[in-house]
Amino acid sequence: MQRAGAPRAAPSAPLDAENAPIRSGRHGMAARMPQPSALVTGANGFLGSRLVRHLVERGEHVKAFVRAGSNIDSLRGLPEDQVTIAVGDIQSAHTVYRALLGCNRVYHVASNFVFWDRKPERILNPAIVGTRAVLEAAAERKIKKVV
């Protein structure tokens, strides 16, 4: 922790007023580097919505990955400058890949919320195929942190 009045070490990269790194944009103009986000699959679910809120409280940027038509009431009231809704299907690697743009980590907490089904594959397939799709998309994007 820096004491008030103590000399500051020179930063490795120039910073803007919000202490965000600045990079040189087109034509030499300064542009603020976007902060990498965390992708949270199942972000509107019980666990996912709490994880999103926790990450936001820590000051992180989050992409909340939800299915089309999902109820996102659990994500209401979150700061728009920190949370982006990304719509897709975890069973479709290309939608996960698209959502991972600008992310540096993934929290895969999406899950089918049923306890029993006459056809167990309706429960198992989203878990198996979805996890495989998330891992494949993360590998293609060279994401090193997957939880």
CSV table of N, CA and C in Angstrom, one decimal:
chain,number,residue,atom,x,y,z
A,1,MET,N,0.8,-1.2,0.0
A,1,MET,CA,0.0,0.0,0.0
A,1,MET,C,0.9,1.2,0.0
A,2,GLN,N,0.6,2.2,-0.8
A,2,GLN,CA,1.3,3.4,-1.0
A,2,GLN,C,0.9,4.4,0.1
A,3,ARG,N,1.8,5.0,0.7
A,3,ARG,CA,1.5,6.1,1.7
A,3,ARG,C,1.3,7.4,1.0
A,4,ALA,N,0.4,8.2,1.5
A,4,ALA,CA,0.2,9.6,0.9
A,4,ALA,C,1.5,10.4,0.9
A,5,GLY,N,1.8,11.0,-0.2
A,5,GLY,CA,3.0,11.8,-0.2
A,5,GLY,C,4.3,11.1,-0.6
A,6,ALA,N,4.3,9.8,-0.5
A,6,ALA,CA,5.4,9.0,-0.9
A,6,ALA,C,5.6,9.0,-2.4
A,7,PRO,N,6.8,9.0,-2.9
A,7,PRO,CA,7.0,9.0,-4.3
A,7,PRO,C,6.5,7.7,-5.0
A,8,ARG,N,5.9,7.9,-6.1
A,8,ARG,CA,5.3,6.7,-6.8
A,8,ARG,C,6.3,6.2,-7.8
A,9,ALA,N,6.3,4.9,-7.9
A,9,ALA,CA,7.2,4.3,-8.9
A,9,ALA,C,6.6,4.5,-10.3
A,10,ALA,N,7.4,4.7,-11.3
A,10,ALA,CA,6.9,4.9,-12.7
A,10,ALA,C,6.2,3.7,-13.1
A,11,PRO,N,4.9,3.8,-13.7
A,11,PRO,CA,4.2,2.7,-14.2
A,11,PRO,C,4.9,2.1,-15.4
A,12,SER,N,4.6,0.8,-15.7
A,12,SER,CA,5.2,0.2,-16.8
A,12,SER,C,4.5,0.7,-18.1
A,13,ALA,N,3.3,1.1,-18.0
A,13,ALA,CA,2.6,1.6,-19.2
A,13,ALA,C,1.8,2.9,-18.7
A,14,PRO,N,1.6,3.8,-19.6
A,14,PRO,CA,0.9,5.0,-19.1
A,14,PRO,C,-0.5,4.7,-18.7
A,15,LEU,N,-1.1,5.4,-17.7
A,15,LEU,CA,-2.4,5.1,-17.2
A,15,LEU,C,-3.3,6.3,-17.4
A,16,ASP,N,-4.6,6.1,-17.5
A,16,ASP,CA,-5.5,7.2,-17.6
A,16,ASP,C,-6.0,7.6,-16.3
A,17,ALA,N,-7.0,8.5,-16.2
A,17,ALA,CA,-7.5,9.0,-14.9
A,17,ALA,C,-8.1,7.9,-14.0
A,18,GLU,N,-8.5,6.8,-14.6
A,18,GLU,CA,-9.1,5.6,-13.8
A,18,GLU,C,-8.0,4.5,-13.6
A,19,ASN,N,-6.8,4.9,-13.8
A,19,ASN,CA,-5.6,3.9,-13.7
A,19,ASN,C,-5.8,2.7,-14.6
A,20,ALA,N,-6.4,2.9,-15.8
A,20,ALA,CA,-6.5,1.9,-16.8
A,20,ALA,C,-5.3,2.1,-17.8
A,21,PRO,N,-4.7,1.0,-18.3
A,21,PRO,CA,-3.6,1.2,-19.2
A,21,PRO,C,-4.1,1.9,-20.5
A,22,ILE,N,-3.2,2.7,-21.0
A,22,ILE,CA,-3.5,3.4,-22.3
A,22,ILE,C,-2.5,2.9,-23.3
A,23,ARG,N,-3.1,2.6,-24.5
A,23,ARG,CA,-2.2,2.2,-25.6
A,23,ARG,C,-2.4,3.2,-26.7
A,24,SER,N,-1.5,3.2,-27.6
A,24,SER,CA,-1.5,4.1,-28.8
A,24,SER,C,-2.5,3.5,-29.8
A,25,GLY,N,-3.5,4.2,-30.2
A,25,GLY,CA,-4.5,3.7,-31.2
A,25,GLY,C,-4.0,4.1,-32.6
A,26,ARG,N,-5.0,4.1,-33.5
A,26,ARG,CA,-4.7,4.5,-34.9
A,26,ARG,C,-4.2,5.9,-34.9
A,27,HIS,N,-3.3,6.2,-35.8
A,27,HIS,CA,-2.8,7.6,-36.0
A,27,HIS,C,-2.2,8.1,-34.7
A,28,GLY,N,-1.7,7.3,-33.8
A,28,GLY,CA,-1.0,7.8,-32.7
A,28,GLY,C,-1.9,8.3,-31.6
A,29,MET,N,-3.2,8.2,-31.7
A,29,MET,CA,-4.1,8.7,-30.7
A,29,MET,C,-4.2,7.7,-29.5
A,30,ALA,N,-4.3,8.2,-28.3
A,30,ALA,CA,-4.3,7.3,-27.2
A,30,ALA,C,-5.7,6.7,-27.1
A,31,ALA,N,-5.7,5.4,-26.8
A,31,ALA,CA,-7.0,4.7,-26.6
A,31,ALA,C,-6.9,3.8,-25.3
A,32,ARG,N,-8.0,3.8,-24.6
A,32,ARG,CA,-8.0,3.1,-23.3
A,32,ARG,C,-8.1,1.6,-23.7
A,33,MET,N,-7.3,0.8,-23.1
A,33,MET,CA,-7.3,-0.7,-23.3
A,33,MET,C,-8.5,-1.3,-22.5
A,34,PRO,N,-9.3,-2.0,-23.2
A,34,PRO,CA,-10.5,-2.6,-22.4
A,34,PRO,C,-10.0,-3.6,-21.4
A,35,GLN,N,-10.6,-3.6,-20.3
A,35,GLN,CA,-10.3,-4.6,-19.2
A,35,GLN,C,-10.8,-5.9,-19.6
A,36,PRO,N,-10.0,-7.0,-19.6
A,36,PRO,CA,-10.5,-8.3,-19.9
A,36,PRO,C,-11.6,-8.7,-19.0
A,37,SER,N,-12.5,-9.5,-19.5
A,37,SER,CA,-13.7,-9.9,-18.8
A,37,SER,C,-13.6,-11.4,-18.4
A,38,ALA,N,-14.4,-11.8,-17.5
A,38,ALA,CA,-14.6,-13.2,-17.2
A,38,ALA,C,-15.9,-13.6,-17.8
A,39,LEU,N,-16.0,-14.7,-18.5
A,39,LEU,CA,-17.2,-15.3,-19.0
A,39,LEU,C,-17.8,-16.2,-18.0
A,40,VAL,N,-19.0,-16.0,-17.6
A,40,VAL,CA,-19.7,-16.9,-16.6
A,40,VAL,C,-20.9,-17.5,-17.4
A,41,THR,N,-20.8,-18.9,-17.6
A,41,THR,CA,-21.9,-19.6,-18.2
A,41,THR,C,-22.9,-19.8,-17.2
A,42,GLY,N,-24.2,-19.9,-17.6
A,42,GLY,CA,-25.3,-20.1,-16.6
A,42,GLY,C,-25.4,-18.9,-15.7
A,43,ALA,N,-25.1,-17.7,-16.2
A,43,ALA,CA,-25.0,-16.5,-15.3
A,43,ALA,C,-26.3,-16.1,-14.7
A,44,ASN,N,-27.4,-16.6,-15.2
A,44,ASN,CA,-28.7,-16.3,-14.7
A,44,ASN,C,-29.2,-17.3,-13.7
A,45,GLY,N,-28.5,-18.3,-13.5
A,45,GLY,CA,-28.9,-19.4,-12.5
A,45,GLY,C,-28.5,-19.1,-11.1
A,46,PHE,N,-28.8,-20.0,-10.2
A,46,PHE,CA,-28.6,-19.7,-8.8
A,46,PHE,C,-27.1,-19.5,-8.5
A,47,LEU,N,-26.3,-20.3,-8.9
A,47,LEU,CA,-24.8,-20.2,-8.6
A,47,LEU,C,-24.2,-19.1,-9.5
A,48,GLY,N,-24.6,-19.1,-10.8
A,48,GLY,CA,-24.0,-18.1,-11.7
A,48,GLY,C,-24.3,-16.7,-11.4
A,49,SER,N,-25.5,-16.4,-11.0
A,49,SER,CA,-25.9,-15.0,-10.7
A,49,SER,C,-25.1,-14.5,-9.4
A,50,ARG,N,-24.9,-15.4,-8.5
A,50,ARG,CA,-24.2,-15.0,-7.3
A,50,ARG,C,-22.7,-14.8,-7.6
A,51,LEU,N,-22.2,-15.6,-8.5
A,51,LEU,CA,-20.8,-15.5,-8.9
A,51,LEU,C,-20.6,-14.2,-9.7
A,52,VAL,N,-21.5,-13.8,-10.6
A,52,VAL,CA,-21.5,-12.6,-11.3
A,52,VAL,C,-21.4,-11.4,-10.3
A,53,ARG,N,-22.4,-11.4,-9.4
A,53,ARG,CA,-22.4,-10.3,-8.4
A,53,ARG,C,-21.1,-10.2,-7.6
A,54,HIS,N,-20.6,-11.4,-7.2
A,54,HIS,CA,-19.3,-11.4,-6.4
A,54,HIS,C,-18.2,-10.8,-7.3
A,55,LEU,N,-18.1,-11.2,-8.5
A,55,LEU,CA,-17.0,-10.7,-9.4
A,55,LEU,C,-17.2,-9.2,-9.6
A,56,VAL,N,-18.4,-8.7,-9.8
A,56,VAL,CA,-18.7,-7.3,-9.9
A,56,VAL,C,-18.3,-6.5,-8.7
A,57,GLU,N,-18.6,-7.1,-7.5
A,57,GLU,CA,-18.2,-6.4,-6.3
A,57,GLU,C,-16.7,-6.3,-6.1
A,58,ARG,N,-16.0,-7.2,-6.7
A,58,ARG,CA,-14.5,-7.1,-6.7
A,58,ARG,C,-14.0,-6.2,-7.8
A,59,GLY,N,-14.9,-5.6,-8.5
A,59,GLY,CA,-14.5,-4.6,-9.5
A,59,GLY,C,-14.2,-5.2,-10.9
A,60,GLU,N,-14.5,-6.4,-11.1
A,60,GLU,CA,-14.2,-7.1,-12.4
A,60,GLU,C,-15.3,-6.9,-13.4
A,61,HIS,N,-14.9,-7.0,-14.7
A,61,HIS,CA,-15.8,-7.0,-15.8
A,61,HIS,C,-16.3,-8.4,-16.1
A,62,VAL,N,-17.6,-8.6,-16.4
A,62,VAL,CA,-18.1,-9.9,-16.6
A,62,VAL,C,-19.0,-10.0,-17.8
A,63,LYS,N,-18.9,-11.1,-18.6
A,63,LYS,CA,-19.8,-11.4,-19.6
A,63,LYS,C,-20.7,-12.5,-19.1
A,64,ALA,N,-22.0,-12.2,-19.0
A,64,ALA,CA,-22.9,-13.1,-18.4
A,64,ALA,C,-23.5,-13.9,-19.6
A,65,PHE,N,-23.2,-15.2,-19.7
A,65,PHE,CA,-23.6,-16.0,-20.8
A,65,PHE,C,-24.9,-16.7,-20.5
A,66,VAL,N,-26.0,-16.5,-21.2
A,66,VAL,CA,-27.3,-17.0,-21.0
A,66,VAL,C,-27.9,-17.5,-22.3
A,67,ARG,N,-28.9,-18.4,-22.2
A,67,ARG,CA,-29.6,-18.9,-23.4
A,67,ARG,C,-30.6,-17.8,-23.8
A,68,ALA,N,-30.9,-17.9,-25.1
A,68,ALA,CA,-31.9,-17.0,-25.7
A,68,ALA,C,-33.2,-17.2,-25.0
A,69,GLY,N,-33.9,-16.1,-24.6
A,69,GLY,CA,-35.2,-16.2,-24.0
A,69,GLY,C,-35.1,-16.5,-22.5
A,70,SER,N,-33.9,-16.6,-21.9
A,70,SER,CA,-33.8,-16.8,-20.5
A,70,SER,C,-34.3,-15.7,-19.7
A,71,ASN,N,-34.8,-16.0,-18.5
A,71,ASN,CA,-35.2,-15.0,-17.5
A,71,ASN,C,-33.9,-14.5,-16.9
A,72,ILE,N,-33.6,-13.2,-17.0
A,72,ILE,CA,-32.4,-12.6,-16.5
A,72,ILE,C,-32.7,-11.7,-15.3
A,73,ASP,N,-33.8,-11.9,-14.6
A,73,ASP,CA,-34.2,-11.0,-13.5
A,73,ASP,C,-33.1,-11.1,-12.4
A,74,SER,N,-32.4,-12.2,-12.3
A,74,SER,CA,-31.4,-12.3,-11.2
A,74,SER,C,-30.2,-11.5,-11.5
A,75,LEU,N,-30.1,-10.9,-12.7
A,75,LEU,CA,-28.9,-10.0,-13.1
A,75,LEU,C,-29.3,-8.6,-13.1
A,76,ARG,N,-30.5,-8.2,-12.8
A,76,ARG,CA,-31.0,-6.9,-12.8
A,76,ARG,C,-30.3,-6.0,-11.7
A,77,GLY,N,-30.1,-4.8,-12.1
A,77,GLY,CA,-29.4,-3.9,-11.1
A,77,GLY,C,-27.9,-3.9,-11.1
A,78,LEU,N,-27.3,-4.7,-11.9
A,78,LEU,CA,-25.9,-4.7,-12.0
A,78,LEU,C,-25.4,-3.6,-12.9
A,79,PRO,N,-24.2,-3.0,-12.6
A,79,PRO,CA,-23.7,-1.9,-13.4
A,79,PRO,C,-23.4,-2.3,-14.8
A,80,GLU,N,-24.0,-1.5,-15.7
A,80,GLU,CA,-23.9,-1.8,-17.2
A,80,GLU,C,-22.5,-1.6,-17.7
A,81,ASP,N,-21.7,-0.8,-17.0
A,81,ASP,CA,-20.3,-0.7,-17.4
A,81,ASP,C,-19.4,-1.8,-17.0
A,82,GLN,N,-20.0,-2.8,-16.2
A,82,GLN,CA,-19.2,-3.9,-15.8
A,82,GLN,C,-19.7,-5.2,-16.3
A,83,VAL,N,-21.0,-5.3,-16.7
A,83,VAL,CA,-21.7,-6.5,-17.0
A,83,VAL,C,-22.2,-6.4,-18.4
A,84,THR,N,-21.9,-7.4,-19.3
A,84,THR,CA,-22.4,-7.5,-20.6
A,84,THR,C,-23.1,-8.9,-20.7
A,85,ILE,N,-24.3,-8.9,-21.3
A,85,ILE,CA,-25.1,-10.1,-21.5
A,85,ILE,C,-24.6,-10.7,-22.8
A,86,ALA,N,-24.2,-11.9,-22.9
A,86,ALA,CA,-23.9,-12.7,-24.1
A,86,ALA,C,-24.9,-13.8,-24.2
A,87,VAL,N,-25.6,-13.9,-25.4
A,87,VAL,CA,-26.6,-14.9,-25.6
A,87,VAL,C,-26.0,-16.0,-26.4
A,88,GLY,N,-26.2,-17.2,-26.0
A,88,GLY,CA,-25.8,-18.4,-26.8
A,88,GLY,C,-26.2,-19.7,-26.1
A,89,ASP,N,-25.6,-20.8,-26.5
A,89,ASP,CA,-25.9,-22.1,-26.0
A,89,ASP,C,-24.6,-22.8,-25.7
A,90,ILE,N,-24.4,-23.3,-24.5
A,90,ILE,CA,-23.2,-23.9,-24.2
A,90,ILE,C,-22.9,-25.2,-25.0
A,91,GLN,N,-23.9,-25.7,-25.6
A,91,GLN,CA,-23.7,-26.9,-26.4
A,91,GLN,C,-23.2,-26.6,-27.8
A,92,SER,N,-23.1,-25.3,-28.1
A,92,SER,CA,-22.7,-24.9,-29.4
A,92,SER,C,-21.4,-24.1,-29.2
A,93,ALA,N,-20.3,-24.8,-29.6
A,93,ALA,CA,-18.9,-24.2,-29.3
A,93,ALA,C,-18.8,-22.8,-30.0
A,94,HIS,N,-19.4,-22.6,-31.2
A,94,HIS,CA,-19.2,-21.3,-31.9
A,94,HIS,C,-19.8,-20.2,-31.1
A,95,THR,N,-20.9,-20.4,-30.4
A,95,THR,CA,-21.5,-19.3,-29.6
A,95,THR,C,-20.7,-19.0,-28.4
A,96,VAL,N,-20.1,-20.1,-27.8
A,96,VAL,CA,-19.2,-19.8,-26.7
A,96,VAL,C,-18.0,-19.1,-27.1
A,97,TYR,N,-17.4,-19.6,-28.3
A,97,TYR,CA,-16.2,-18.9,-28.9
A,97,TYR,C,-16.5,-17.4,-29.1
A,98,ARG,N,-17.6,-17.1,-29.7
A,98,ARG,CA,-18.0,-15.7,-29.9
A,98,ARG,C,-18.0,-14.9,-28.6
A,99,ALA,N,-18.6,-15.5,-27.6
A,99,ALA,CA,-18.8,-14.8,-26.3
A,99,ALA,C,-17.4,-14.6,-25.6
A,100,LEU,N,-16.5,-15.5,-25.9
A,100,LEU,CA,-15.2,-15.4,-25.2
A,100,LEU,C,-14.3,-14.2,-25.8
A,101,LEU,N,-14.7,-13.6,-26.8
A,101,LEU,CA,-13.9,-12.4,-27.3
A,101,LEU,C,-13.7,-11.4,-26.2
A,102,GLY,N,-12.5,-11.0,-25.9
A,102,GLY,CA,-12.2,-10.1,-24.9
A,102,GLY,C,-12.2,-10.6,-23.5
A,103,CYS,N,-12.3,-11.9,-23.3
A,103,CYS,CA,-12.2,-12.6,-22.0
A,103,CYS,C,-10.9,-13.2,-21.8
A,104,ASN,N,-10.5,-13.3,-20.5
A,104,ASN,CA,-9.2,-14.0,-20.2
A,104,ASN,C,-9.5,-15.2,-19.2
A,105,ARG,N,-10.7,-15.5,-18.9
A,105,ARG,CA,-11.0,-16.6,-18.0
A,105,ARG,C,-12.5,-17.0,-18.2
A,106,VAL,N,-12.8,-18.2,-17.8
A,106,VAL,CA,-14.2,-18.7,-17.9
A,106,VAL,C,-14.5,-19.4,-16.6
A,107,TYR,N,-15.7,-19.1,-16.1
A,107,TYR,CA,-16.4,-19.9,-15.0
A,107,TYR,C,-17.5,-20.6,-15.6
A,108,HIS,N,-17.4,-21.9,-15.8
A,108,HIS,CA,-18.5,-22.7,-16.4
A,108,HIS,C,-19.3,-23.3,-15.3
A,109,VAL,N,-20.5,-22.6,-15.0
A,109,VAL,CA,-21.4,-23.1,-14.0
A,109,VAL,C,-22.8,-23.4,-14.5
A,110,ALA,N,-22.9,-23.4,-15.8
A,110,ALA,CA,-24.2,-23.7,-16.4
A,110,ALA,C,-24.6,-25.2,-16.1
A,111,SER,N,-25.8,-25.4,-15.9
A,111,SER,CA,-26.3,-26.7,-15.6
A,111,SER,C,-27.8,-26.9,-15.9
A,112,ASN,N,-28.2,-28.0,-16.3
A,112,ASN,CA,-29.6,-28.3,-16.5
A,112,ASN,C,-30.2,-28.6,-15.1
A,113,PHE,N,-31.3,-27.8,-14.8
A,113,PHE,CA,-31.8,-27.9,-13.5
A,113,PHE,C,-33.1,-28.8,-13.4
A,114,VAL,N,-32.8,-30.1,-13.5
A,114,VAL,CA,-33.9,-31.1,-13.3
A,114,VAL,C,-33.3,-32.2,-12.5
A,115,PHE,N,-34.1,-32.9,-11.7
A,115,PHE,CA,-33.6,-33.9,-10.9
A,115,PHE,C,-33.7,-35.3,-11.5
A,116,TRP,N,-34.7,-35.4,-12.4
A,116,TRP,CA,-35.0,-36.7,-13.0
A,116,TRP,C,-35.7,-36.5,-14.3
A,117,ASP,N,-35.4,-37.4,-15.3
A,117,ASP,CA,-36.1,-37.4,-16.6
A,117,ASP,C,-36.2,-38.8,-17.1
A,118,ARG,N,-37.2,-39.2,-17.7
A,118,ARG,CA,-37.4,-40.5,-18.3
A,118,ARG,C,-36.2,-40.8,-19.3
A,119,LYS,N,-35.7,-39.8,-19.9
A,119,LYS,CA,-34.6,-39.9,-20.8
A,119,LYS,C,-33.4,-39.2,-20.2
A,120,PRO,N,-32.5,-40.0,-19.5
A,120,PRO,CA,-31.4,-39.4,-18.8
A,120,PRO,C,-30.5,-38.6,-19.7
A,121,GLU,N,-30.5,-38.8,-21.0
A,121,GLU,CA,-29.6,-38.1,-21.9
A,121,GLU,C,-30.0,-36.6,-22.0
A,122,ARG,N,-31.3,-36.3,-21.6
A,122,ARG,CA,-31.7,-34.9,-21.6
A,122,ARG,C,-31.0,-34.1,-20.5
A,123,ILE,N,-30.6,-34.8,-19.5
A,123,ILE,CA,-29.9,-34.2,-18.3
A,123,ILE,C,-28.4,-34.3,-18.6
A,124,LEU,N,-27.9,-35.4,-19.1
A,124,LEU,CA,-26.5,-35.7,-19.3
A,124,LEU,C,-25.9,-34.9,-20.5
A,125,ASN,N,-26.6,-34.9,-21.6
A,125,ASN,CA,-26.0,-34.3,-22.8
A,125,ASN,C,-25.7,-32.8,-22.6
A,126,PRO,N,-26.5,-32.0,-22.1
A,126,PRO,CA,-26.1,-30.6,-21.9
A,126,PRO,C,-24.8,-30.5,-21.0
A,127,ALA,N,-24.7,-31.4,-20.0
A,127,ALA,CA,-23.5,-31.3,-19.2
A,127,ALA,C,-22.3,-31.8,-19.9
A,128,ILE,N,-22.4,-32.9,-20.6
A,128,ILE,CA,-21.2,-33.5,-21.3
A,128,ILE,C,-20.9,-32.6,-22.6
A,129,VAL,N,-21.9,-32.5,-23.4
A,129,VAL,CA,-21.6,-31.7,-24.7
A,129,VAL,C,-21.3,-30.3,-24.4
A,130,GLY,N,-22.0,-29.7,-23.4
A,130,GLY,CA,-21.8,-28.3,-23.0
A,130,GLY,C,-20.4,-28.1,-22.5
A,131,THR,N,-19.9,-28.9,-21.6
A,131,THR,CA,-18.6,-28.8,-21.0
A,131,THR,C,-17.5,-29.0,-22.1
A,132,ARG,N,-17.7,-29.9,-23.0
A,132,ARG,CA,-16.8,-30.1,-24.1
A,132,ARG,C,-16.7,-28.9,-25.0
A,133,ALA,N,-17.9,-28.3,-25.3
A,133,ALA,CA,-17.9,-27.1,-26.2
A,133,ALA,C,-17.3,-25.9,-25.5
A,134,VAL,N,-17.5,-25.8,-24.2
A,134,VAL,CA,-16.8,-24.7,-23.5
A,134,VAL,C,-15.3,-24.9,-23.5
A,135,LEU,N,-14.9,-26.1,-23.2
A,135,LEU,CA,-13.4,-26.3,-23.2
A,135,LEU,C,-12.8,-26.2,-24.5
A,136,GLU,N,-13.5,-26.6,-25.6
A,136,GLU,CA,-12.9,-26.4,-27.0
A,136,GLU,C,-12.9,-25.0,-27.3
A,137,ALA,N,-13.9,-24.2,-27.1
A,137,ALA,CA,-13.9,-22.8,-27.4
A,137,ALA,C,-12.8,-22.0,-26.6
A,138,ALA,N,-12.7,-22.4,-25.3
A,138,ALA,CA,-11.6,-21.8,-24.5
A,138,ALA,C,-10.2,-22.1,-25.0
A,139,ALA,N,-10.0,-23.3,-25.5
A,139,ALA,CA,-8.7,-23.7,-26.0
A,139,ALA,C,-8.5,-22.9,-27.3
A,140,GLU,N,-9.5,-22.8,-28.2
A,140,GLU,CA,-9.3,-22.0,-29.4
A,140,GLU,C,-9.0,-20.6,-29.2
A,141,ARG,N,-9.5,-20.0,-28.1
A,141,ARG,CA,-9.3,-18.6,-27.8
A,141,ARG,C,-8.0,-18.5,-26.9
A,142,LYS,N,-7.4,-19.6,-26.6
A,142,LYS,CA,-6.2,-19.6,-25.8
A,142,LYS,C,-6.4,-19.1,-24.4
A,143,ILE,N,-7.6,-19.4,-23.8
A,143,ILE,CA,-7.9,-19.0,-22.5
A,143,ILE,C,-7.2,-20.0,-21.5
A,144,LYS,N,-6.5,-19.5,-20.6
A,144,LYS,CA,-5.7,-20.3,-19.7
A,144,LYS,C,-6.4,-20.7,-18.4
A,145,LYS,N,-7.4,-19.9,-18.0
A,145,LYS,CA,-8.1,-20.1,-16.7
A,145,LYS,C,-9.5,-20.5,-17.0
A,146,VAL,N,-9.8,-21.8,-16.7
A,146,VAL,CA,-11.2,-22.3,-16.8
A,146,VAL,C,-11.5,-22.9,-15.5
A,147,VAL,N,-12.6,-22.5,-14.9
A,147,VAL,CA,-13.1,-23.0,-13.6
A,147,VAL,C,-14.4,-23.7,-13.9
